[in-house]
Tab-separated table of C-alpha atoms in Angstrom:
chain	number	residue	atom	x	y	z
A	1	GLU	CA	61.830	-50.343	5.584
A	2	GLN	CA	64.213	-48.299	7.499
A	3	ARG	CA	67.189	-49.587	5.190
A	4	VAL	CA	64.814	-48.851	2.137
A	5	ALA	CA	64.303	-45.099	3.984
A	6	ALA	CA	68.322	-44.986	3.749
A	7	ALA	CA	68.551	-45.986	0.472
A	8	ALA	CA	65.914	-43.177	-0.898
A	9	ALA	CA	67.738	-41.089	1.415
A	10	ALA	CA	71.240	-41.943	0.288
A	11	ALA	CA	70.518	-41.547	-3.733
A	12	ALA	CA	68.751	-38.414	-3.034
A	13	ALA	CA	71.436	-36.977	-1.395
A	14	ALA	CA	73.963	-38.613	-4.176
A	15	VAL	CA	71.849	-37.109	-6.801
A	16	ALA	CA	71.392	-33.316	-5.633
A	17	PRO	CA	74.770	-32.412	-6.702
A	18	LEU	CA	73.361	-33.118	-10.421
A	19	ALA	CA	70.874	-30.238	-10.260
A	20	GLU	CA	73.648	-27.695	-9.978
A	21	ALA	CA	75.781	-29.440	-12.871
A	22	THR	CA	77.120	-27.504	-15.651
A	23	ALA	CA	78.694	-28.623	-18.721
A	24	ASN	CA	82.328	-27.174	-20.291
A	25	TYR	CA	81.979	-27.045	-23.869
A	26	THR	CA	85.069	-25.476	-26.219
A	27	VAL	CA	85.008	-24.458	-29.326
A	28	ASN	CA	87.952	-24.532	-32.214
A	29	TRP	CA	87.342	-21.661	-33.920
A	30	VAL	CA	88.195	-22.220	-37.618
A	31	PRO	CA	86.616	-21.922	-40.917
A	32	GLN	CA	85.212	-25.046	-42.051
A	33	ALA	CA	86.307	-27.277	-44.810
A	34	THR	CA	82.686	-29.294	-45.292
A	35	ALA	CA	79.796	-29.092	-43.547
A	36	PRO	CA	80.162	-29.031	-40.042
A	37	ASP	CA	78.569	-32.261	-38.237
A	38	CYS	CA	76.257	-30.533	-35.877
A	39	THR	CA	74.915	-33.302	-34.376
A	40	ASN	CA	77.847	-35.648	-33.096
A	41	ALA	CA	79.902	-32.110	-32.524
A	42	PRO	CA	77.431	-29.288	-31.810
A	43	ALA	CA	80.045	-27.187	-29.997
A	44	THR	CA	81.287	-26.319	-33.644
A	45	PRO	CA	81.718	-23.010	-35.869
A	46	GLY	CA	78.954	-23.382	-38.068
A	47	CYS	CA	75.903	-24.973	-35.587
A	48	THR	CA	73.793	-23.878	-33.356
A	49	LEU	CA	75.348	-24.536	-29.353
A	50	HIS	CA	72.794	-25.286	-26.861
A	51	VAL	CA	73.393	-24.435	-23.333
A	52	HIS	CA	72.044	-23.664	-20.003
A	53	PRO	CA	72.996	-20.505	-17.770
A	54	GLY	CA	76.118	-21.251	-15.771
A	55	ASP	CA	77.490	-23.622	-18.760
A	56	THR	CA	81.111	-22.964	-19.762
A	57	VAL	CA	81.507	-22.314	-23.281
A	58	VAL	CA	85.254	-21.266	-24.393
A	59	ILE	CA	86.449	-20.067	-28.191
A	60	SER	CA	89.618	-20.150	-29.098
A	61	TRP	CA	92.135	-20.308	-31.788
A	62	ASP	CA	95.836	-21.178	-31.883
A	63	THR	CA	96.617	-20.755	-35.960
A	64	GLU	CA	99.171	-19.655	-38.363
A	65	GLU	CA	95.970	-17.133	-39.596
A	66	VAL	CA	94.940	-14.745	-38.463
A	67	HIS	CA	90.925	-14.924	-36.919
A	68	ASP	CA	88.789	-12.109	-34.944
A	69	LEU	CA	85.846	-13.052	-32.558
A	70	LEU	CA	82.621	-10.366	-33.128
A	71	LEU	CA	79.347	-10.535	-30.947
A	72	MET	CA	76.729	-9.875	-33.823
A	73	GLU	CA	73.784	-7.791	-33.805
A	74	ASN	CA	71.020	-10.651	-34.439
A	75	ALA	CA	69.895	-13.662	-36.472
A	76	GLU	CA	69.489	-11.530	-39.703
A	77	ARG	CA	73.174	-10.479	-39.505
A	78	TYR	CA	74.298	-13.845	-38.025
A	79	GLY	CA	72.927	-15.639	-41.160
A	80	ALA	CA	73.923	-12.977	-44.097
A	81	CYS	CA	77.619	-12.418	-42.002
A	82	THR	CA	77.554	-9.174	-41.804
A	83	PHE	CA	78.819	-7.119	-39.031
A	84	ILE	CA	77.238	-4.019	-39.025
A	85	ASN	CA	76.934	-2.635	-35.174
A	86	ALA	CA	78.788	-5.694	-33.837
A	87	GLU	CA	81.139	-6.179	-30.849
A	88	GLU	CA	84.239	-6.929	-31.150
A	89	LYS	CA	85.159	-9.413	-28.525
A	90	VAL	CA	88.627	-10.667	-29.604
A	91	GLY	CA	90.593	-8.452	-32.192
A	92	LYS	CA	92.527	-9.866	-35.377
A	93	LYS	CA	95.294	-12.191	-33.928
A	94	GLN	CA	97.060	-15.722	-34.351
A	95	GLN	CA	95.943	-16.915	-30.798
A	96	GLY	CA	92.656	-16.091	-29.239
A	97	SER	CA	90.196	-16.897	-26.538
A	98	TYR	CA	87.237	-15.624	-25.407
A	99	THR	CA	84.314	-17.036	-22.591
A	100	VAL	CA	81.172	-16.556	-23.363
A	101	ASP	CA	78.308	-14.953	-20.515
A	102	THR	CA	75.824	-17.850	-20.272
A	103	SER	CA	74.399	-16.316	-17.434
A	104	ALA	CA	71.075	-15.165	-19.340
A	105	VAL	CA	68.786	-16.860	-21.721
A	106	GLY	CA	68.762	-15.933	-24.695
A	107	THR	CA	71.348	-16.454	-28.241
A	108	GLN	CA	74.522	-15.078	-28.837
A	109	TYR	CA	75.581	-15.027	-32.258
A	110	PHE	CA	79.596	-14.397	-32.896
A	111	GLY	CA	81.305	-14.740	-36.354
A	112	CYS	CA	84.972	-13.962	-37.710
A	113	SER	CA	85.259	-10.979	-39.573
A	114	VAL	CA	88.014	-11.896	-41.589
A	115	TYR	CA	87.549	-12.523	-45.300
A	116	GLY	CA	85.942	-15.709	-46.579
A	117	HIS	CA	85.431	-17.053	-43.116
A	118	CYS	CA	81.658	-16.475	-41.864
A	119	THR	CA	81.157	-17.502	-45.092
A	120	SER	CA	83.182	-20.780	-44.740
A	121	LYS	CA	81.040	-21.248	-41.730
A	122	GLN	CA	83.508	-20.043	-39.084
A	123	LYS	CA	80.809	-18.713	-36.820
A	124	ILE	CA	78.278	-20.453	-34.074
A	125	ALA	CA	75.473	-19.837	-32.107
A	126	ILE	CA	75.009	-19.911	-28.819
A	127	GLU	CA	71.855	-20.677	-27.094
A	128	VAL	CA	71.260	-20.250	-23.222
A	129	GLU	CA	67.985	-21.899	-22.068
A	130	ASP	CA	66.545	-21.903	-19.106
A	131	ASP	CA	66.782	-24.946	-17.158
A	132	ALA	CA	63.350	-25.557	-16.862
A	133	HIS	CA	63.466	-26.514	-20.919
A	134	ASP	CA	63.613	-30.106	-21.528
A	135	HIS	CA	66.675	-29.873	-23.639
A	136	ASP	CA	66.464	-33.148	-25.243
A	137	ASP	CA	63.268	-32.803	-26.125
A	138	HIS	CA	64.212	-29.397	-28.207
A	139	ASP	CA	64.098	-29.447	-31.663
A	140	ASP	CA	65.763	-26.613	-33.061
A	141	HIS	CA	67.189	-26.014	-36.498
A	142	ASP	CA	67.245	-21.941	-37.595
A	143	HIS	CA	71.246	-21.851	-37.902
A	144	ASP	CA	72.485	-25.116	-39.089
A	145	GLY	CA	72.722	-26.153	-35.652
A	146	THR	CA	70.821	-29.069	-33.969
A	147	ASP	CA	70.195	-30.255	-30.201
A	148	ALA	CA	72.770	-32.470	-28.991
A	149	SER	CA	75.330	-31.939	-26.087
A	150	SER	CA	78.819	-33.281	-25.781
A	151	ALA	CA	78.335	-33.658	-22.031
A	152	PRO	CA	77.665	-36.603	-20.798
A	153	PRO	CA	74.079	-37.821	-19.796
A	154	ALA	CA	74.570	-37.087	-15.957
A	155	GLN	CA	75.811	-33.838	-16.324
A	156	ARG	CA	72.656	-32.739	-18.714
A	157	LEU	CA	70.649	-33.872	-15.700
A	158	GLY	CA	70.084	-30.628	-14.190
A	159	GLY	CA	68.171	-27.739	-13.458
A	160	ALA	CA	64.054	-29.283	-12.867
A	161	ALA	CA	65.220	-32.701	-13.902
A	162	ALA	CA	67.215	-33.383	-11.105
A	163	SER	CA	65.783	-31.344	-9.010
A	164	ALA	CA	62.291	-33.420	-9.529
A	165	LEU	CA	64.471	-36.406	-9.113
A	166	VAL	CA	65.446	-35.252	-5.410
A	167	ALA	CA	61.976	-34.463	-4.304
A	168	VAL	CA	60.580	-37.906	-5.477
A	169	LEU	CA	63.533	-40.170	-3.920
A	170	ALA	CA	62.904	-37.404	-0.403
A	171	THR	CA	59.321	-37.815	-0.647
A	172	ALA	CA	59.573	-41.518	-0.893
A	173	ALA	CA	62.200	-41.922	2.125
A	174	ALA	CA	59.920	-39.944	4.174
A	175	ALA	CA	56.931	-42.244	3.070
A	176	ALA	CA	59.405	-45.761	3.929
A	177	VAL	CA	60.102	-43.776	7.515
A	178	VAL	CA	56.450	-43.916	8.033
């Protein structure tokens, strides 16, 4: 019984850091010549990238062509590639980088305002989902994106799921001691 308790306690300790795990995404900010592969590469312009609070999303480019990065006002403007009231995050230049603030739940819409780039799918929606939301069961295709993550499954076990697993293992450890 003591060995079972020790094993359960060790498993709980090993899984606990996953509750705080974050994922890192890099978006290569270039227009898409073909329809983007949002299923296997969700951090691709033209897709919707589903992340969690605290995840790191960096949008960057280093090209001979100039690009910019604007935060668009809403989904309607994003869909129409309309930059009215858009907030410039990075001005027009050949090299740029921007780290998206993922601290608040909600969707942010980004686009490149260089002529023809947004309509060539040089835009991305970043949807920050609550940690309690089950990432793998999400089925939202509103903005040409799908629910997928380039992070390993162990990194995607976060928030409520990891906390629940830790609680179950701790309860098993306590029961084994009795």
